[in-house]
Coordinates of C-alpha atoms and ligand atoms in Angstrom, one line a residue:
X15 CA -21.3 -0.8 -30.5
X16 CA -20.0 -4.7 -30.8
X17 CA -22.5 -7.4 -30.9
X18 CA -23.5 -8.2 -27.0
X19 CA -21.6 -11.6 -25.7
X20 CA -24.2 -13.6 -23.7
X21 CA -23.3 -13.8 -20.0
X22 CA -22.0 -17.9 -19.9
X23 CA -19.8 -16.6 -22.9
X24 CA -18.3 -13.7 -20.8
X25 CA -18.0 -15.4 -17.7
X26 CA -16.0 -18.4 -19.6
X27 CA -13.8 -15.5 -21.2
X28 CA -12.8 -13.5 -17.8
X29 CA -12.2 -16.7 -15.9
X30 CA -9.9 -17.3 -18.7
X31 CA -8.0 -14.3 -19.5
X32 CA -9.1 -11.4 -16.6
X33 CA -7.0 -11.2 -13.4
X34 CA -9.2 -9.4 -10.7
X35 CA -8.2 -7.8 -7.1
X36 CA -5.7 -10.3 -4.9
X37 CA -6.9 -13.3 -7.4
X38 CA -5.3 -16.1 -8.8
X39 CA -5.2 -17.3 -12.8
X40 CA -7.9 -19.0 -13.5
X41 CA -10.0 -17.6 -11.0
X42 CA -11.2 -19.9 -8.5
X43 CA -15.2 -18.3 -8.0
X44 CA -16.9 -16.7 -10.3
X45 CA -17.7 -13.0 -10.3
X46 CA -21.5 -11.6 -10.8
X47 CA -21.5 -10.0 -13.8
X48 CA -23.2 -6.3 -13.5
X49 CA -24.9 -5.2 -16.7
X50 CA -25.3 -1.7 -15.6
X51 CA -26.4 0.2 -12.2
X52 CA -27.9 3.4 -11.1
X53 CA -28.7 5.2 -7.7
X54 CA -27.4 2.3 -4.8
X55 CA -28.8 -0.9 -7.1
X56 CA -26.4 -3.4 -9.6
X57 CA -28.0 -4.2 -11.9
X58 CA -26.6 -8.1 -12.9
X59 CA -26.9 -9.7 -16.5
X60 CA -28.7 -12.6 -15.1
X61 CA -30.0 -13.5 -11.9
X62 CA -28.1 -14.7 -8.9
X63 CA -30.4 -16.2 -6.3
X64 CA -33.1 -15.4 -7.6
X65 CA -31.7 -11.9 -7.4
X66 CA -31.3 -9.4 -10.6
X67 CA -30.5 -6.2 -8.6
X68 CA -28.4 -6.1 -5.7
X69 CA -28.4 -3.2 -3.4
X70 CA -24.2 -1.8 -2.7
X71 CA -23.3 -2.2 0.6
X72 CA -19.8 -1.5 -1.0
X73 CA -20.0 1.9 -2.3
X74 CA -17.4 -0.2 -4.9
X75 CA -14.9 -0.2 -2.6
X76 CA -15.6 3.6 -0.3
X77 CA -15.6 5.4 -3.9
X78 CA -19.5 5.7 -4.8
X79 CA -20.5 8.4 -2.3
X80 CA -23.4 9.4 -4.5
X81 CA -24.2 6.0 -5.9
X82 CA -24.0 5.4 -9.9
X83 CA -25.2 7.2 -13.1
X84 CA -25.7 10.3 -10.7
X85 CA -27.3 12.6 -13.5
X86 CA -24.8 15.9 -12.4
X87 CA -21.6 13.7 -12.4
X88 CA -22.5 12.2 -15.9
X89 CA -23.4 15.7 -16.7
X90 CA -19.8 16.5 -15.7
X91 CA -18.1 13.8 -17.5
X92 CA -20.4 14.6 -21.0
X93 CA -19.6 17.9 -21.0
X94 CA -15.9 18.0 -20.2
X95 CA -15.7 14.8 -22.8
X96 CA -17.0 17.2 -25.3
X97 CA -14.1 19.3 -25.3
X98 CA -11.3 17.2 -24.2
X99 CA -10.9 13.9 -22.1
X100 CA -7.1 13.7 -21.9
X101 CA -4.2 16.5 -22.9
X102 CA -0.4 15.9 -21.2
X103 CA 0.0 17.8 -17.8
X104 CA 3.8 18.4 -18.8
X105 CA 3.7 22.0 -19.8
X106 CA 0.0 22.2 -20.3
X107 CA -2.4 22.5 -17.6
X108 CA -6.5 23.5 -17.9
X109 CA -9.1 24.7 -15.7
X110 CA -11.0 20.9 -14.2
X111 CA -7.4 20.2 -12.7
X112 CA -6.9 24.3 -11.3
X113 CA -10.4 24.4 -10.3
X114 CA -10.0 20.7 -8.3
X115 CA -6.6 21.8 -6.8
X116 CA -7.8 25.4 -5.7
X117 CA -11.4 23.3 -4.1
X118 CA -9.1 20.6 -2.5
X119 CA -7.0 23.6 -0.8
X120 CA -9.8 25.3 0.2
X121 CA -11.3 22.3 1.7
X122 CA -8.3 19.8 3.6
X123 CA -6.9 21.5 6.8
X124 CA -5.7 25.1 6.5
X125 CA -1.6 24.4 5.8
X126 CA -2.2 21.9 3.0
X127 CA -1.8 24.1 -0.2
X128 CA 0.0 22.9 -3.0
X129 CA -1.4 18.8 -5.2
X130 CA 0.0 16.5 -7.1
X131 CA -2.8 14.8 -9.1
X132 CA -2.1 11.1 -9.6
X133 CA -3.5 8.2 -10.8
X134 CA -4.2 6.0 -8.3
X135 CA -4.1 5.6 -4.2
X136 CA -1.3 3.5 -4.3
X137 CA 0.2 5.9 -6.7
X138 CA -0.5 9.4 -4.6
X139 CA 1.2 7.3 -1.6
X140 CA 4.3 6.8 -3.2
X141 CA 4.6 10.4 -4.1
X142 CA 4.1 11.4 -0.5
X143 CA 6.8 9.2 0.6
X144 CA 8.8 10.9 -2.1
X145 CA 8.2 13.9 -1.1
X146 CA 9.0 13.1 2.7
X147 CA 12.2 11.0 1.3
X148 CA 13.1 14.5 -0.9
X149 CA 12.7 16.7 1.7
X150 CA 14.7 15.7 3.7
X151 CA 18.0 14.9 1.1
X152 CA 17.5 18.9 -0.1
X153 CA 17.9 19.5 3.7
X154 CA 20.8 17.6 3.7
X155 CA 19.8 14.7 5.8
X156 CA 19.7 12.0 3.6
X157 CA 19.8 9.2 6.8
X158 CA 16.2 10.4 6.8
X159 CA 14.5 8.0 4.6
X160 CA 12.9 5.1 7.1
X161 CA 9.3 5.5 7.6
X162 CA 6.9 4.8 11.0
X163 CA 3.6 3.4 10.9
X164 CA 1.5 1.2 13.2
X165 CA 0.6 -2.2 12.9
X166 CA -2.7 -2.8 11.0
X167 CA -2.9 -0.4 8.3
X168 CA -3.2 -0.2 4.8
X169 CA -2.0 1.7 2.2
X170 CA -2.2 0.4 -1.0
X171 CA -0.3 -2.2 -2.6
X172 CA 2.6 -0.7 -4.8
X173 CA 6.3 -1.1 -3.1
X174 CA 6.4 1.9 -0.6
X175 CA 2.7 1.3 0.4
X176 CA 3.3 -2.3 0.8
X177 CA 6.3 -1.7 3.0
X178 CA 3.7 -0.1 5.3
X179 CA 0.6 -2.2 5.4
X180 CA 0.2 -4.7 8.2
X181 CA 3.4 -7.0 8.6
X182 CA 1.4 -9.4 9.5
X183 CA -2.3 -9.4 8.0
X184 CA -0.2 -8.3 4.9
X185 CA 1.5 -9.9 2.0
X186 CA 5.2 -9.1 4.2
X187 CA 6.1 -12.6 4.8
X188 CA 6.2 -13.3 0.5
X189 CA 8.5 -10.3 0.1
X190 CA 10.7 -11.0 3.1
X191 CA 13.9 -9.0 1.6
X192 CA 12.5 -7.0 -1.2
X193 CA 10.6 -4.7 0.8
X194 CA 12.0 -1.5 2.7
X195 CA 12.0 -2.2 5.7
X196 CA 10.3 0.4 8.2
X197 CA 9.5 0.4 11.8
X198 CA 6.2 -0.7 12.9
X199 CA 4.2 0.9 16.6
X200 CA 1.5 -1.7 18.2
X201 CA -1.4 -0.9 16.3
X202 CA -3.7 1.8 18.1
X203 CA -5.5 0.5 20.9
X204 CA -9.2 0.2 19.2
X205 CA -11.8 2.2 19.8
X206 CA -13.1 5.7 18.2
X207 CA -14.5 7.1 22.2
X208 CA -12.2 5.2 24.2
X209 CA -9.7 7.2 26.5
X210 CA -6.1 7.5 25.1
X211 CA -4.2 5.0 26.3
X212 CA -0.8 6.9 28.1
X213 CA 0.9 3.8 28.3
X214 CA 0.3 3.6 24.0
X215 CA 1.1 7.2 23.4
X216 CA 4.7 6.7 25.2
X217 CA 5.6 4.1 22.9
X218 CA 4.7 6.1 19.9
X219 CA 6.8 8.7 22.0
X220 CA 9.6 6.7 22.2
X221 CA 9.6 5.1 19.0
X222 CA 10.0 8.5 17.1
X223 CA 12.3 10.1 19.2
X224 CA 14.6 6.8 18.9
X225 CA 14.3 7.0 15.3
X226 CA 14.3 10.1 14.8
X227 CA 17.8 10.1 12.9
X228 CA 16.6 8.0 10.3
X229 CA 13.0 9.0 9.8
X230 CA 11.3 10.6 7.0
X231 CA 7.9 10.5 8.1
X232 CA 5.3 8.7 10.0
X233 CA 2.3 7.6 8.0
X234 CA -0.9 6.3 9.2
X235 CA -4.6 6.3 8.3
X236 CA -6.2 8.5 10.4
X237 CA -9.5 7.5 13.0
X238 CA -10.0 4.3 11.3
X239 CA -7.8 1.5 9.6
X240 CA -9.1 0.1 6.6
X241 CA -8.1 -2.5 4.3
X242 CA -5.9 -3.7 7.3
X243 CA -8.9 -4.5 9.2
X244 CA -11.5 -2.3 9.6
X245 CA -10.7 -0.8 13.2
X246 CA -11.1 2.5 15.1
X247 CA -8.8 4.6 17.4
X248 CA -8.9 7.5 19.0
X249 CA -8.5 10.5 17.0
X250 CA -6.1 11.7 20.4
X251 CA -3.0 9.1 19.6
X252 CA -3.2 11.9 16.0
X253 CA -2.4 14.2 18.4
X254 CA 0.5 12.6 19.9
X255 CA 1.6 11.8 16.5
X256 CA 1.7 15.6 15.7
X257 CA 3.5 16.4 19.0
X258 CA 5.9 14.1 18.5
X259 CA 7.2 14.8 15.2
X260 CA 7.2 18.2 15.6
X261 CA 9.6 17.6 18.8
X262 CA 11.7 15.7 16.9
X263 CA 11.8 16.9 13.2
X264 CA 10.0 13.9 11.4
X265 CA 7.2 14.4 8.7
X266 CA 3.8 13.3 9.7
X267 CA 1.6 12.4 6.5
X268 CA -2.2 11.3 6.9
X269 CA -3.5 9.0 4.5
X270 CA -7.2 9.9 4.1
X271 CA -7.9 8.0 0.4
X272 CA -10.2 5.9 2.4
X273 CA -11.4 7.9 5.3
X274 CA -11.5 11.5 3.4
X275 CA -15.1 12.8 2.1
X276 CA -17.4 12.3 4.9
X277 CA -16.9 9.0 5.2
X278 CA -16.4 8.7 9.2
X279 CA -18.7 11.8 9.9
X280 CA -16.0 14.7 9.7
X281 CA -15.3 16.1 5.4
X282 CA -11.9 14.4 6.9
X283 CA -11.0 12.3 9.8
X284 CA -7.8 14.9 10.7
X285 CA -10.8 17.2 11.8
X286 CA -11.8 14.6 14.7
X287 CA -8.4 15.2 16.2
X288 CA -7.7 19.2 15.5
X289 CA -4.4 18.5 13.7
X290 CA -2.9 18.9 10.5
X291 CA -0.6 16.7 8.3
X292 CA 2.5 17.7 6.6
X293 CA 1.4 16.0 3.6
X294 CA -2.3 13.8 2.9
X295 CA -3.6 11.8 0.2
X296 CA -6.9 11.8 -0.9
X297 CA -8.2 9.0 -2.9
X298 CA -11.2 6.3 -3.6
X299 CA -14.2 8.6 -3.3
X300 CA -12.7 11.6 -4.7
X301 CA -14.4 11.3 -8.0
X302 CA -17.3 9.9 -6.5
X303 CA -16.4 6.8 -8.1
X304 CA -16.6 7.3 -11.6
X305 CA -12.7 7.8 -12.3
X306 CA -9.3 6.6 -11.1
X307 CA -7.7 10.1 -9.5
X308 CA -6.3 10.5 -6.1
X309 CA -4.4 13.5 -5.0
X310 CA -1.1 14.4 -2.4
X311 CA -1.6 18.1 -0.7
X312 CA 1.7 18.7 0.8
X313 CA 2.1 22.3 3.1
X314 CA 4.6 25.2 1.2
X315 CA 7.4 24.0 3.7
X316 CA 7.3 20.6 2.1
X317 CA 7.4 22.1 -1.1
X318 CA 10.3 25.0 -0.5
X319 CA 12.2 22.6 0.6
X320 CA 12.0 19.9 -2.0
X321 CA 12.4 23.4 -4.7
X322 CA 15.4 24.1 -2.7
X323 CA 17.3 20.9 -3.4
X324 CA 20.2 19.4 -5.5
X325 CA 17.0 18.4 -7.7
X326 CA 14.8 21.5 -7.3
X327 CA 11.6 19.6 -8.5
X328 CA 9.7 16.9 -7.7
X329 CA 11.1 13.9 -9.7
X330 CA 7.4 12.8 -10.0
X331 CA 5.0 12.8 -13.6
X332 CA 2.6 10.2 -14.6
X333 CA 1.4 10.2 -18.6
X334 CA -2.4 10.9 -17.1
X335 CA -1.3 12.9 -14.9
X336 CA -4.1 15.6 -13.7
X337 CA -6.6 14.0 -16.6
X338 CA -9.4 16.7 -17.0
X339 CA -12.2 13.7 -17.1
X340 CA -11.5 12.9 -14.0
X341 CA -10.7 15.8 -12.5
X342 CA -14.2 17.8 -13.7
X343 CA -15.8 14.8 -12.2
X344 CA -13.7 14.8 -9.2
X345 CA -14.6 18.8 -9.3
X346 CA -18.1 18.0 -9.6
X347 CA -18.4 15.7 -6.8
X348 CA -17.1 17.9 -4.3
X349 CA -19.3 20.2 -4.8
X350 CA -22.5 17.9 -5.1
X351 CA -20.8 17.0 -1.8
X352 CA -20.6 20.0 -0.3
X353 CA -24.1 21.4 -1.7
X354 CA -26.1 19.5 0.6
X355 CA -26.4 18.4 4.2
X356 CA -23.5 15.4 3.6
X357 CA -23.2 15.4 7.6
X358 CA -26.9 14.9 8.5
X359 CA -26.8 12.1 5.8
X360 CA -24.2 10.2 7.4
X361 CA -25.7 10.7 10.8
X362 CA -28.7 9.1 9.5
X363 CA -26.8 6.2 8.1
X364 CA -25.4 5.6 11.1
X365 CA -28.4 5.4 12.9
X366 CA -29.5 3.1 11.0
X367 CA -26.3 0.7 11.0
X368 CA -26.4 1.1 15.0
X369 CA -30.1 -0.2 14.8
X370 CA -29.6 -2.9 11.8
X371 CA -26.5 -4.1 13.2
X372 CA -26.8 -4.8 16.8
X373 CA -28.2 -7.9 16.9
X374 CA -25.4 -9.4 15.1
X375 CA -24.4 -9.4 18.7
X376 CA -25.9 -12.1 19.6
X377 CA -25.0 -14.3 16.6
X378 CA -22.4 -17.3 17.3
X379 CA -19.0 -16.8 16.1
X380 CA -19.6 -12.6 16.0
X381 CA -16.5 -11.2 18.1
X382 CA -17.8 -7.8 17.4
X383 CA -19.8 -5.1 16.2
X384 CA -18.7 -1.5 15.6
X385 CA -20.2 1.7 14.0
X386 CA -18.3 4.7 12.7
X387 CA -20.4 7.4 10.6
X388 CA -21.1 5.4 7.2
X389 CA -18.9 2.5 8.0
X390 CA -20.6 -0.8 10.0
X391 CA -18.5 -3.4 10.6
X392 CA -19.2 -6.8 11.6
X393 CA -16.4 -8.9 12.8
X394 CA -16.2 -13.1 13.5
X395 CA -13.7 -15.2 15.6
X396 CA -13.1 -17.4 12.6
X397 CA -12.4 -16.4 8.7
X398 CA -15.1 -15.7 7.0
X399 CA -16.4 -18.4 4.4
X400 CA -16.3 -15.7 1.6
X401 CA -18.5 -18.0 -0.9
X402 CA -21.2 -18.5 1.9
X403 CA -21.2 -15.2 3.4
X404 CA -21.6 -13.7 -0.6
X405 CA -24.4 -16.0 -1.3
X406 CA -26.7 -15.0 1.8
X407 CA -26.1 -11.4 1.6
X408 CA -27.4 -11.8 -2.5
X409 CA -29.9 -13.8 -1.6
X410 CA -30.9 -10.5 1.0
X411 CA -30.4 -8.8 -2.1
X412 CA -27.3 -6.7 -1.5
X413 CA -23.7 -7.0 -2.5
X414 CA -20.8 -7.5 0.6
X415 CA -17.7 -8.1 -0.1
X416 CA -16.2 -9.7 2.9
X417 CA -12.6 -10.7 4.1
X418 CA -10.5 -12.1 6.1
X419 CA -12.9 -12.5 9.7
X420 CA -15.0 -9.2 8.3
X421 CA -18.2 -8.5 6.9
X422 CA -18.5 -4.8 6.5
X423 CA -20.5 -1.6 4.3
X424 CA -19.8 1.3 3.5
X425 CA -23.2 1.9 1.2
X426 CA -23.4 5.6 -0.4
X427 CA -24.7 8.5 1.4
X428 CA -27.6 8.3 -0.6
X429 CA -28.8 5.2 0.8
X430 CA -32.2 5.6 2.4
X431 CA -33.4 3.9 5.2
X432 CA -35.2 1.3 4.1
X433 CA -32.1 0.2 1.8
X434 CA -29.7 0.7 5.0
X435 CA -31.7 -1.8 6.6
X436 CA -31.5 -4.2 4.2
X437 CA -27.6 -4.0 3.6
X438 CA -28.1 -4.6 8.0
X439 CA -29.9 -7.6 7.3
X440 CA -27.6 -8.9 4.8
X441 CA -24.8 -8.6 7.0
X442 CA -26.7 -10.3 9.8
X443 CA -27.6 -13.3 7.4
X444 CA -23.4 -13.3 6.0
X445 CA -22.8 -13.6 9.4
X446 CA -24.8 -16.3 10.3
X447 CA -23.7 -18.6 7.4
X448 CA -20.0 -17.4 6.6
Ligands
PLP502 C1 -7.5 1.9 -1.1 C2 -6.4 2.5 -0.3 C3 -5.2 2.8 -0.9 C4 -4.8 2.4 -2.3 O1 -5.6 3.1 -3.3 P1 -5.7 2.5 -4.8 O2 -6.4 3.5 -5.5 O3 -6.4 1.1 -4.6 O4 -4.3 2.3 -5.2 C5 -4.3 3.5 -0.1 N1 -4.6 3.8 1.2 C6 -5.8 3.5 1.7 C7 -6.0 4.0 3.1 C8 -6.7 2.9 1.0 O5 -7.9 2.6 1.6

């Protein structure tokens, strides 16, 4: 092991040399610097507010479902590190990455049945537009390559996601020109329980069978938009989705990387709405946040008819592709996952983000508050003051990560009460002062 830097030294060093997420060079705020953590608690190299463990409203980003240095995942990790933690996928394969594909089959909705293990999110989203794009030129309908979305979504931030996030919340207006340009619904009418609107579903209608010539796919997250802003539809516009590209021969592809594991109350949010996709990627949670790894399931017609092309294959093959670290982990989280009551814990989480939350009603400048399994979601008429907002939830003792005019959690399933209420409390106090 190196010689420990003290934490001024480090801090110095990243905010000289470290880019971090959508920041500029040198930063412009300093990050807390986490010495280690373990069930739901950081644990930071000096304290912050008095503070030396934070409790993680954040789930680091929807990916610890379990929280940190879970003993059966590390078990997973040692073990598989023992006998190999990377070999090339070209031409080799082993059993963490058959075992994961076989238990992600078994698990998404019943015509998913063949994976491509990638890297990242951003990544396994590129390969489903590939696959959609590839599809359709072994068909022979190469005018096929636009893609539908609606407005406030996210899917990662490579060039195909980005083309698809929200044109407007998004970074769209800096890559005027460079990006493809695709064809963009209203966004979904919010609301998880609220009546489909038939006024919204026409346009989505419309929109597809206009298009239809030049479509690929449509890709949306389902039940609830993340990154883009943190809203809920109803899982019945899904449905229309599915009707509508059937009618008119368009893919339909479901990014779950944020929604998929449990997170909105259903293993995925598909499930709320009875429909399949074509093609889905998994993502952020899969390895129960130990390990970069995402996924794209695709059904066998998606597959024939890629195999049947000009280019029989998938012109698709990452260097770490299908690494067995993280796919024994990944393994190993699903089935810590599935081994216990993962619905009744969600339940109970949100319970107690309906109790916590709701009087951050009442607070001035709170525009609303909404609820969906283990997501709460506190939103503001103005943008938040993310320095503000940071220092009151750590001085609550928990770490938020707002944006734009939301303070939200996501905190791991294995949050218990008590610590759910104090995540409630922080976002209560962030709300008050950012
Ligand atoms: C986070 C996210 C992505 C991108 O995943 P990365 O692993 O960050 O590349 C894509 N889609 C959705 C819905 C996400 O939440």
């Amino acid at each position: 092991m190196p010689e420990p830097l003290p934490p001024g030294e480090l801090l110095a060093l990243d905010r000289q040399h470290v880019w971090h997420p959508y920041g500029p060079m040198p930063g412009r705020t300093a990050p807390l610097l986490v010495e280690s953590a373990s069930g739901v608690r950081l644990r930071l190299a000096e304290p912050v507010e008095g503070r030396d463990e934070l409790v993680d409203g954040m789930s680091s980003w929807w990916s610890a479902v379990h929280g940190y240095n879970h003993p059966v995942l590390n078990d997973a990790a040692q073990g598989q590190l023992g006998r190999m933690s990377h070999v090339m996928f070209g031409g080799l394969t082993h059993e963490p990455a058959v075992r994961l594909a076989k238990r992600l089959v078994d698990i998404t909705p019943e015509p998913l049945e063949h994976v491509f293990l990638a890297d990242s999110g951003s990544v396994s989203v590129e390969v489903a537009v590939k696959m959609c794009l590839q599809y359709w030129r072994s068909l022979g309908k190469p005018r096929k390559q636009r893609l539908l979305t609606w407005r406030g979504g996210y899917h990662g931030d490579t060039w195909q996601p980005m083309s698809v996030c929200d044109p407007d919340g998004g970074m769209h207006e800096l890559w005027q020109g460079a990006l493809p340009r695709q064809i963009f619904a209203d966004a979904p009418p919010a609301g998880f329980d609220a009546a489909p609107d038939e006024a919204y579903a026409a346009q989505l209608r419309e929109l597809i069978a206009r298009h239809a010539d030049e479509l690929a796919a449509v890709i949306v997250e389902p039940v609830v938009q993340g990154a883009g802003g943190m809203s809920f539809h109803s899982p019945g516009y899904l449905r229309v989705l599915r009707e509508a590209c059937d009618a008119h021969g368009v893919l339909l592809v479901f990014d779950e990387i944020a929604t998929g594991f449990g997170r909105t109350g259903a293993l995925f949010a598909a499930e709320h709405a009875g429909v399949a996709p074509d093609v889905m990627c998994l993502g952020k949670a899969l390895t129960g946040g130990y390990l970069t790894l995402a996924a794209t399931l695709c059904t066998t017609a998606v597959a024939d008819g890629i195999s049947r092309g000009a280019l029989p294959v998938l012109a698709h093959g990452p260097t770490f592709m299908g690494n067995p670290l993280a796919t024994a982990v990944a393994d190993a989280s699903i089935e810590l996952l599935l081994s216990q009551d993962w619905a009744q814990e969600v339940k109970r989480i949100e319970a107690g983000l309906r109790d916590g939350l709701a009087p951050a009603r009442s607070i001035a400048g709170v525009r609303d508050v909404r609820v969906l399994g283990a997501i709460g979601v506190v939103q503001l008429d103005h943008e938040v003051d993310m320095a503000a907002a940071t220092r009151a939830a750590v001085r609550e003792g928990v770490w938020l990560r707002p944006f734009r005019d939301l303070i939200y959690t996501m905190p791991p399933y294995i949050t218990g009460d008590g610590d759910v209420a104090r995540i409630c409390a922080a976002v209560c106090s962030a709300a008050r002062e950012g």
